[in-house]
mmCIF file of C-alpha atoms in Angstrom:
data_model
loop_
_atom_site.group_PDB
_atom_site.id
_atom_site.type_symbol
_atom_site.label_atom_id
_atom_site.label_comp_id
_atom_site.label_asym_id
_atom_site.label_seq_id
_atom_site.Cartn_x
_atom_site.Cartn_y
_atom_site.Cartn_z
ATOM 1 C CA MET A 1 104.217 78.569 97.228
ATOM 2 C CA ASN A 2 107.013 81.144 97.235
ATOM 3 C CA GLN A 3 106.631 84.866 97.903
ATOM 4 C CA ILE A 4 106.069 85.879 94.268
ATOM 5 C CA GLU A 5 103.556 83.092 93.673
ATOM 6 C CA SER A 6 101.690 84.078 96.833
ATOM 7 C CA LEU A 7 101.565 87.751 95.806
ATOM 8 C CA GLU A 8 100.391 86.783 92.319
ATOM 9 C CA LYS A 9 97.586 84.763 93.859
ATOM 10 C CA LEU A 10 96.637 87.525 96.286
ATOM 11 C CA CYS A 11 96.589 90.237 93.614
ATOM 12 C CA SER A 12 94.476 88.059 91.324
ATOM 13 C CA LEU A 13 91.625 87.835 93.843
ATOM 14 C CA PRO A 14 88.984 90.468 92.985
ATOM 15 C CA ALA A 15 87.586 92.138 96.100
ATOM 16 C CA VAL A 16 86.192 95.582 95.385
ATOM 17 C CA THR A 17 85.049 97.164 98.639
ATOM 18 C CA GLY A 18 81.659 95.642 99.456
ATOM 19 C CA PHE A 19 82.222 92.630 97.183
ATOM 20 C CA GLU A 20 84.910 90.759 99.137
ATOM 21 C CA LEU A 21 82.779 87.688 99.800
ATOM 22 C CA ASN A 22 83.296 86.283 96.293
ATOM 23 C CA SER A 23 87.037 85.802 96.884
ATOM 24 C CA ALA A 24 87.064 85.241 100.647
ATOM 25 C CA LYS A 25 87.103 81.439 100.361
ATOM 26 C CA ALA A 26 90.297 81.480 98.264
ATOM 27 C CA LEU A 27 91.972 83.763 100.818
ATOM 28 C CA ALA A 28 90.792 81.564 103.685
ATOM 29 C CA GLU A 29 92.416 78.572 101.988
ATOM 30 C CA MET A 30 95.748 80.428 101.924
ATOM 31 C CA LEU A 31 95.469 81.175 105.647
ATOM 32 C CA MET A 32 94.192 77.760 106.752
ATOM 33 C CA PRO A 33 97.534 75.861 106.937
ATOM 34 C CA LEU A 34 98.987 78.541 109.238
ATOM 35 C CA VAL A 35 96.328 78.703 111.984
ATOM 36 C CA ASN A 36 94.055 76.405 113.958
ATOM 37 C CA LYS A 37 90.733 77.812 112.830
ATOM 38 C CA VAL A 38 89.421 79.965 109.972
ATOM 39 C CA ASP A 39 86.010 81.479 109.325
ATOM 40 C CA ILE A 40 84.401 84.013 107.009
ATOM 41 C CA ASP A 41 81.771 86.500 108.143
ATOM 42 C CA ALA A 42 78.788 87.859 106.221
ATOM 43 C CA PHE A 43 80.820 90.718 104.741
ATOM 44 C CA GLY A 44 83.789 88.677 103.514
ATOM 45 C CA THR A 45 86.212 89.330 106.377
ATOM 46 C CA VAL A 46 88.439 86.284 106.858
ATOM 47 C CA THR A 47 89.339 85.496 110.472
ATOM 48 C CA GLY A 48 91.992 83.075 111.656
ATOM 49 C CA LEU A 49 92.942 81.959 115.173
ATOM 50 C CA LEU A 50 96.226 80.421 116.303
ATOM 51 C CA VAL A 51 95.817 79.116 119.852
ATOM 52 C CA CYS A 52 98.772 78.801 122.213
ATOM 53 C CA PRO A 53 98.956 76.219 125.050
ATOM 54 C CA VAL A 54 99.082 78.817 127.849
ATOM 55 C CA PRO A 55 95.836 78.954 129.891
ATOM 56 C CA ASN A 56 94.044 82.322 129.792
ATOM 57 C CA ALA A 57 96.618 83.682 127.380
ATOM 58 C CA LYS A 58 96.339 87.195 125.990
ATOM 59 C CA THR A 59 95.388 87.669 122.326
ATOM 60 C CA VAL A 60 97.335 89.621 119.720
ATOM 61 C CA LEU A 61 95.390 90.680 116.635
ATOM 62 C CA LEU A 62 97.061 91.044 113.229
ATOM 63 C CA ASP A 63 94.974 93.009 110.723
ATOM 64 C CA ALA A 64 95.387 93.762 107.020
ATOM 65 C CA HIS A 65 92.537 94.765 104.764
ATOM 66 C CA PHE A 66 91.391 92.558 101.905
ATOM 67 C CA ASP A 67 89.344 95.033 99.902
ATOM 68 C CA GLN A 68 90.582 97.089 96.970
ATOM 69 C CA ILE A 69 89.515 100.245 95.199
ATOM 70 C CA GLY A 70 87.487 99.711 92.038
ATOM 71 C CA PHE A 71 84.300 100.631 90.247
ATOM 72 C CA ILE A 72 80.673 99.652 89.879
ATOM 73 C CA VAL A 73 78.427 99.677 86.804
ATOM 74 C CA THR A 74 75.724 102.371 86.899
ATOM 75 C CA GLU A 75 74.276 102.163 83.364
ATOM 76 C CA THR A 76 74.525 100.105 80.176
ATOM 77 C CA LEU A 77 74.431 101.877 76.810
ATOM 78 C CA GLU A 78 74.099 100.773 73.207
ATOM 79 C CA GLY A 79 77.178 99.546 71.436
ATOM 80 C CA GLY A 80 78.719 97.778 74.427
ATOM 81 C CA PHE A 81 79.436 100.886 76.485
ATOM 82 C CA LEU A 82 79.032 101.165 80.265
ATOM 83 C CA ARG A 83 78.784 104.061 82.646
ATOM 84 C CA PHE A 84 80.326 103.530 86.057
ATOM 85 C CA THR A 85 81.309 105.173 89.306
ATOM 86 C CA SER A 86 84.261 104.667 91.614
ATOM 87 C CA VAL A 87 84.368 102.711 94.874
ATOM 88 C CA GLY A 88 87.040 104.006 97.247
ATOM 89 C CA GLY A 89 89.545 106.764 96.603
ATOM 90 C CA VAL A 90 90.143 106.675 92.844
ATOM 91 C CA ASP A 91 91.943 109.560 91.099
ATOM 92 C CA PRO A 92 90.143 110.205 87.779
ATOM 93 C CA ARG A 93 93.291 111.704 86.230
ATOM 94 C CA MET A 94 94.858 108.292 85.690
ATOM 95 C CA LEU A 95 91.815 106.361 84.472
ATOM 96 C CA LEU A 96 91.586 107.138 80.750
ATOM 97 C CA GLY A 97 93.005 104.280 78.707
ATOM 98 C CA SER A 98 93.076 101.845 81.644
ATOM 99 C CA GLU A 99 92.243 98.182 81.118
ATOM 100 C CA VAL A 100 89.587 96.794 83.435
ATOM 101 C CA THR A 101 87.792 93.536 84.188
ATOM 102 C CA ILE A 102 84.017 93.580 84.660
ATOM 103 C CA LEU A 103 83.189 90.926 87.251
ATOM 104 C CA THR A 104 80.184 89.231 85.681
ATOM 105 C CA ASN A 105 79.790 85.469 86.196
ATOM 106 C CA ASN A 106 82.096 85.084 83.208
ATOM 107 C CA PRO A 107 84.363 88.152 83.564
ATOM 108 C CA ILE A 108 84.496 90.561 80.623
ATOM 109 C CA GLU A 109 87.444 92.734 79.635
ATOM 110 C CA GLY A 110 86.992 96.406 78.918
ATOM 111 C CA ILE A 111 88.856 99.669 78.452
ATOM 112 C CA ILE A 112 88.103 103.093 79.873
ATOM 113 C CA CYS A 113 87.549 105.242 76.789
ATOM 114 C CA SER A 114 89.880 108.069 75.920
ATOM 115 C CA ILE A 115 89.065 110.767 73.358
ATOM 116 C CA PRO A 116 92.109 111.273 71.087
ATOM 117 C CA PRO A 117 93.815 114.658 71.566
ATOM 118 C CA HIS A 118 93.068 115.440 67.889
ATOM 119 C CA LEU A 119 89.333 115.471 68.734
ATOM 120 C CA SER A 120 89.429 117.401 72.007
ATOM 121 C CA SER A 121 89.819 121.121 72.597
ATOM 122 C CA GLU A 122 92.836 122.695 74.240
ATOM 123 C CA GLU A 123 90.672 123.616 77.220
ATOM 124 C CA ASP A 124 89.423 120.025 77.587
ATOM 125 C CA ARG A 125 92.985 118.713 77.591
ATOM 126 C CA LYS A 126 93.801 120.872 80.639
ATOM 127 C CA ASN A 127 91.120 119.302 82.852
ATOM 128 C CA ALA A 128 90.571 115.835 84.265
ATOM 129 C CA VAL A 129 87.452 114.127 82.965
ATOM 130 C CA PRO A 130 85.001 113.437 85.827
ATOM 131 C CA VAL A 131 84.350 109.742 86.423
ATOM 132 C CA HIS A 132 80.628 110.120 85.751
ATOM 133 C CA GLU A 133 81.438 111.357 82.240
ATOM 134 C CA MET A 134 83.703 108.393 81.380
ATOM 135 C CA LEU A 135 82.680 105.218 79.581
ATOM 136 C CA ILE A 136 83.951 101.665 79.498
ATOM 137 C CA ASP A 137 84.080 100.069 76.046
ATOM 138 C CA THR A 138 83.530 96.306 76.233
ATOM 139 C CA GLY A 139 83.781 95.794 72.484
ATOM 140 C CA LEU A 140 80.457 93.959 72.580
ATOM 141 C CA LEU A 141 77.536 94.829 70.350
ATOM 142 C CA ASP A 142 75.149 94.348 73.243
ATOM 143 C CA ALA A 143 76.655 94.370 76.710
ATOM 144 C CA LYS A 144 73.929 92.889 78.926
ATOM 145 C CA ILE A 145 75.697 93.597 82.198
ATOM 146 C CA PRO A 146 73.643 94.070 85.391
ATOM 147 C CA ILE A 147 73.682 97.419 87.126
ATOM 148 C CA GLY A 148 75.782 97.106 90.282
ATOM 149 C CA THR A 149 78.394 94.765 88.797
ATOM 150 C CA PRO A 150 81.827 95.468 90.310
ATOM 151 C CA ILE A 151 84.863 96.294 88.164
ATOM 152 C CA VAL A 152 88.600 96.032 88.902
ATOM 153 C CA PHE A 153 91.763 97.156 87.182
ATOM 154 C CA LYS A 154 93.192 94.377 85.010
ATOM 155 C CA LYS A 155 96.887 94.842 85.905
ATOM 156 C CA PRO A 156 98.488 91.524 87.029
ATOM 157 C CA LEU A 157 101.619 91.296 89.176
ATOM 158 C CA THR A 158 104.667 92.380 87.177
ATOM 159 C CA ASN A 159 108.356 92.099 88.070
ATOM 160 C CA LEU A 160 109.872 95.514 87.353
ATOM 161 C CA SER A 161 113.329 94.365 88.405
ATOM 162 C CA LYS A 162 114.827 91.972 90.882
ATOM 163 C CA GLY A 163 113.004 92.441 94.156
ATOM 164 C CA ILE A 164 110.501 95.055 92.919
ATOM 165 C CA VAL A 165 106.961 94.244 91.819
ATOM 166 C CA CYS A 166 103.936 96.261 90.734
ATOM 167 C CA SER A 167 100.262 95.434 90.444
ATOM 168 C CA LYS A 168 96.800 96.604 91.338
ATOM 169 C CA CYS A 169 95.721 96.192 94.992
ATOM 170 C CA LEU A 170 99.140 95.800 96.613
ATOM 171 C CA ASP A 171 97.282 98.117 98.991
ATOM 172 C CA ASP A 172 96.816 96.006 101.007
ATOM 173 C CA ARG A 173 97.662 92.581 99.628
ATOM 174 C CA ALA A 174 101.282 93.399 100.508
ATOM 175 C CA GLY A 175 100.142 93.647 104.142
ATOM 176 C CA ILE A 176 98.343 90.316 103.883
ATOM 177 C CA GLN A 177 101.504 88.777 102.421
ATOM 178 C CA ALA A 178 103.567 90.104 105.347
ATOM 179 C CA ILE A 179 101.177 88.505 107.844
ATOM 180 C CA LEU A 180 101.200 85.183 105.969
ATOM 181 C CA GLN A 181 105.004 85.211 105.962
ATOM 182 C CA ALA A 182 105.109 86.028 109.683
ATOM 183 C CA LEU A 183 102.751 83.158 110.465
ATOM 184 C CA GLY A 184 104.938 80.878 108.382
ATOM 185 C CA GLN A 185 107.879 81.764 110.625
ATOM 186 C CA LEU A 186 105.859 80.814 113.712
ATOM 187 C CA ARG A 187 105.333 77.194 112.722
ATOM 188 C CA ARG A 188 106.472 74.830 115.473
ATOM 189 C CA GLN A 189 107.061 77.815 117.779
ATOM 190 C CA ASP A 190 105.834 77.694 121.365
ATOM 191 C CA LEU A 191 104.016 81.009 121.661
ATOM 192 C CA LYS A 192 102.807 82.477 124.944
ATOM 193 C CA VAL A 193 99.918 84.411 123.355
ATOM 194 C CA ASN A 194 97.044 83.576 121.073
ATOM 195 C CA VAL A 195 97.209 85.121 117.614
ATOM 196 C CA ALA A 196 94.071 86.309 115.849
ATOM 197 C CA VAL A 197 94.177 87.322 112.189
ATOM 198 C CA LEU A 198 91.777 89.630 110.381
ATOM 199 C CA PHE A 199 91.889 89.990 106.617
ATOM 200 C CA SER A 200 89.227 92.626 106.853
ATOM 201 C CA ALA A 201 86.521 93.905 104.531
ATOM 202 C CA GLN A 202 85.613 97.463 103.566
ATOM 203 C CA GLU A 203 88.644 99.351 104.899
ATOM 204 C CA GLU A 204 88.562 101.735 101.956
ATOM 205 C CA ILE A 205 85.216 103.240 102.947
ATOM 206 C CA THR A 206 84.197 102.358 106.515
ATOM 207 C CA SER A 207 86.700 99.960 108.182
ATOM 208 C CA LEU A 208 83.664 97.755 108.772
ATOM 209 C CA GLY A 209 85.591 94.487 108.880
ATOM 210 C CA ALA A 210 88.127 95.774 111.382
ATOM 211 C CA ILE A 211 85.488 97.345 113.628
ATOM 212 C CA THR A 212 83.231 94.294 113.791
ATOM 213 C CA GLY A 213 86.142 91.837 113.866
ATOM 214 C CA ALA A 214 87.968 93.570 116.702
ATOM 215 C CA PHE A 215 84.714 93.909 118.658
ATOM 216 C CA ARG A 216 84.064 90.186 118.271
ATOM 217 C CA LEU A 217 87.638 89.048 119.059
ATOM 218 C CA ARG A 218 88.337 91.544 121.892
ATOM 219 C CA PRO A 219 92.140 91.412 121.477
ATOM 220 C CA ASP A 220 94.502 92.732 124.146
ATOM 221 C CA VAL A 221 97.022 93.981 121.595
ATOM 222 C CA ALA A 222 96.626 94.714 117.892
ATOM 223 C CA ILE A 223 99.030 95.360 115.034
ATOM 224 C CA ALA A 224 97.507 96.770 111.859
ATOM 225 C CA VAL A 225 99.549 96.205 108.715
ATOM 226 C CA ASP A 226 99.001 98.538 105.770
ATOM 227 C CA VAL A 227 100.961 100.527 103.209
ATOM 228 C CA SER A 228 102.214 104.098 103.207
ATOM 229 C CA HIS A 229 103.867 106.424 100.719
ATOM 230 C CA ALA A 230 107.332 105.623 99.387
ATOM 231 C CA HIS A 231 109.511 108.428 98.075
ATOM 232 C CA THR A 232 109.421 109.370 94.397
ATOM 233 C CA PRO A 233 111.129 112.415 92.811
ATOM 234 C CA ASP A 234 107.878 114.359 92.440
ATOM 235 C CA ALA A 235 106.506 113.640 95.930
ATOM 236 C CA PRO A 236 107.084 115.795 99.049
ATOM 237 C CA SER A 237 109.988 114.376 101.048
ATOM 238 C CA SER A 238 108.273 115.304 104.322
ATOM 239 C CA GLU A 239 105.382 112.907 103.597
ATOM 240 C CA THR A 240 107.217 110.004 101.953
ATOM 241 C CA PHE A 241 109.657 107.370 103.121
ATOM 242 C CA GLU A 242 112.559 105.349 101.770
ATOM 243 C CA PHE A 243 111.644 102.682 99.244
ATOM 244 C CA GLY A 244 113.541 99.646 100.493
ATOM 245 C CA GLY A 245 114.163 101.300 103.866
ATOM 246 C CA GLY A 246 112.299 98.641 105.830
ATOM 247 C CA THR A 247 109.016 98.506 107.668
ATOM 248 C CA MET A 248 107.492 101.813 108.775
ATOM 249 C CA ILE A 249 106.627 101.945 112.484
ATOM 250 C CA GLY A 250 103.843 104.434 113.152
ATOM 251 C CA MET A 251 104.205 106.906 116.021
ATOM 252 C CA GLY A 252 101.357 109.083 117.266
ATOM 253 C CA PRO A 253 98.111 109.145 119.268
ATOM 254 C CA ASN A 254 96.605 106.253 117.292
ATOM 255 C CA MET A 255 99.376 104.000 118.625
ATOM 256 C CA ASN A 256 100.153 102.745 122.128
ATOM 257 C CA THR A 257 103.468 104.376 123.082
ATOM 258 C CA LYS A 258 104.930 101.437 124.999
ATOM 259 C CA LEU A 259 103.962 98.979 122.277
ATOM 260 C CA THR A 260 105.508 101.204 119.619
ATOM 261 C CA LYS A 261 108.726 101.573 121.608
ATOM 262 C CA SER A 262 108.906 97.816 122.164
ATOM 263 C CA LEU A 263 108.686 97.266 118.384
ATOM 264 C CA ILE A 264 111.462 99.802 117.809
ATOM 265 C CA ARG A 265 113.709 98.147 120.410
ATOM 266 C CA LEU A 266 112.999 94.736 118.932
ATOM 267 C CA ALA A 267 113.774 95.889 115.381
ATOM 268 C CA ARG A 268 117.117 97.255 116.581
ATOM 269 C CA ALA A 269 117.943 94.116 118.544
ATOM 270 C CA GLU A 270 117.060 91.796 115.659
ATOM 271 C CA GLY A 271 118.716 93.938 112.964
ATOM 272 C CA ILE A 272 115.401 94.403 111.120
ATOM 273 C CA PRO A 273 115.371 97.458 108.834
ATOM 274 C CA TYR A 274 112.794 100.023 109.970
ATOM 275 C CA GLN A 275 111.882 103.696 109.680
ATOM 276 C CA LEU A 276 109.647 105.886 111.801
ATOM 277 C CA GLU A 277 106.439 107.441 110.484
ATOM 278 C CA VAL A 278 105.053 110.216 112.670
ATOM 279 C CA MET A 279 101.259 110.288 112.349
ATOM 280 C CA GLU A 280 99.777 113.146 114.321
ATOM 281 C CA GLY A 281 96.095 112.222 113.940
ATOM 282 C CA ASN A 282 93.881 109.851 111.990
ATOM 283 C CA THR A 283 96.191 107.355 110.301
ATOM 284 C CA GLY A 284 93.660 106.550 107.578
ATOM 285 C CA THR A 285 94.028 102.860 108.413
ATOM 286 C CA ASN A 286 92.130 100.227 110.364
ATOM 287 C CA ALA A 287 94.335 101.071 113.355
ATOM 288 C CA TRP A 288 92.225 104.177 113.937
ATOM 289 C CA ASN A 289 89.083 102.126 114.597
ATOM 290 C CA ILE A 290 90.584 99.009 116.184
ATOM 291 C CA GLN A 291 92.123 101.183 118.895
ATOM 292 C CA ILE A 292 88.690 102.217 120.221
ATOM 293 C CA SER A 293 86.771 99.016 119.540
ATOM 294 C CA ALA A 294 84.974 97.529 122.566
ATOM 295 C CA CYS A 295 86.938 98.616 125.677
ATOM 296 C CA GLY A 296 89.972 99.722 123.655
ATOM 297 C CA THR A 297 93.049 97.924 122.363
ATOM 298 C CA ALA A 298 96.772 98.629 122.692
ATOM 299 C CA GLN A 299 97.440 99.415 119.046
ATOM 300 C CA ALA A 300 100.490 99.492 116.778
ATOM 301 C CA LEU A 301 100.764 100.202 113.067
ATOM 302 C CA LEU A 302 103.308 98.820 110.625
ATOM 303 C CA SER A 303 103.305 100.088 107.047
ATOM 304 C CA ILE A 304 105.040 98.899 103.899
ATOM 305 C CA PRO A 305 106.469 101.658 101.653
ATOM 306 C CA LEU A 306 104.473 101.716 98.406
ATOM 307 C CA LYS A 307 104.707 103.881 95.288
ATOM 308 C CA TYR A 308 101.688 105.096 93.282
ATOM 309 C CA MET A 309 98.986 104.308 95.844
ATOM 310 C CA HIS A 310 95.437 103.801 94.505
ATOM 311 C CA THR A 311 96.541 103.249 90.916
ATOM 312 C CA PRO A 312 96.833 100.077 88.784
ATOM 313 C CA ILE A 313 100.636 100.205 89.154
ATOM 314 C CA GLU A 314 101.157 100.140 92.916
ATOM 315 C CA THR A 315 104.789 99.202 93.488
ATOM 316 C CA VAL A 316 106.610 97.623 96.437
ATOM 317 C CA LYS A 317 110.031 96.281 97.250
ATOM 318 C CA LEU A 318 109.922 92.705 98.486
ATOM 319 C CA CYS A 319 112.529 93.361 101.175
ATOM 320 C CA ASP A 320 110.114 95.801 102.855
ATOM 321 C CA ILE A 321 107.468 93.068 103.033
ATOM 322 C CA ASP A 322 110.143 90.781 104.507
ATOM 323 C CA ALA A 323 111.117 93.350 107.149
ATOM 324 C CA THR A 324 107.482 93.787 108.163
ATOM 325 C CA ALA A 325 106.964 90.026 108.417
ATOM 326 C CA ASP A 326 110.191 89.575 110.382
ATOM 327 C CA LEU A 327 109.228 92.218 112.943
ATOM 328 C CA ILE A 328 105.741 90.751 113.446
ATOM 329 C CA ALA A 329 107.180 87.261 113.905
ATOM 330 C CA ALA A 330 109.885 88.474 116.302
ATOM 331 C CA PHE A 331 107.304 90.306 118.399
ATOM 332 C CA LEU A 332 105.029 87.279 118.667
ATOM 333 C CA LYS A 333 107.935 84.999 119.561
ATOM 334 C CA ASN A 334 109.051 87.346 122.361
ATOM 335 C CA PHE A 335 105.753 88.710 123.723
ATOM 336 C CA ASP A 336 104.408 86.927 126.772
ATOM 337 C CA GLY A 337 101.244 88.965 127.161
ATOM 338 C CA GLY A 338 102.630 91.144 129.955
ATOM 339 C CA CYS A 339 101.111 94.565 130.497
ATOM 340 C CA ILE A 340 102.586 97.128 128.131
ATOM 341 C CA CYS A 341 99.911 99.800 128.531
ATOM 342 C CA LEU A 342 100.833 101.297 131.912
#
């Protein structure tokens, strides 16, 4: 399948944090043709392994998280209404009027209710409605939906213009897409390192999948692939980066300096568009935990510029996914497992 078809498939897989297992098999099937071995753990983390012919070869881990922000049913009410709470970092200001899918065995559509401005006071209109005060209207006379049922935004992948797409959960399905593309470039390549892949569970709340996966795999080098903030007119320029400016290479204490510099040199040599993201502390990504897993891992972080993070309309430019994939593939083709940490 082509890039758009792959992204459509990825964004269609529901995987609210803590409920990844239901879609893990479909993701594993997408990874299977690109590696030698695939498995799924008890939490829904998908692991792949591409083994090189070199004896005692080092292992490079590629990580992107599979989970997405969403909601969970807390109460059913008469008239087909549901109360719910958020899972992950959801901004309540953008929820009213959103379309959602309730993930029962046969999924049900719903809308997050919005009181018309005619019926609300001026004071009410100035304040965001707390999530616990919102309702989902299913349109059913009797919505017999179990407490604890997960809910996702309905938004499918949409082409805004040539080369720009928006959807729910491009954080971090865009990162997964970049890794899949990079692996596709490695077919029939004689690598000198083993490649492990983690499409990890529960990044949005605990980084559980990355912590347990990295501990189990014990990689020598790891590259986490996530998203970061692209520039928009209303966002601070000091905290956002060029949309379409290429992959974002993280720099800071969460990242191994020599590994980061090698990625920068490689991007320059290969003509791969890139930009630098200085991250002075916790990066808010799986890189933070992979770095200290087991005996420690030489860590790098690549991010894809994304607009409107943690909303149903997350937006990316396809060329930034391409740049990220190209840099990962170039690194794996050139890396021989030599010591980069000293």
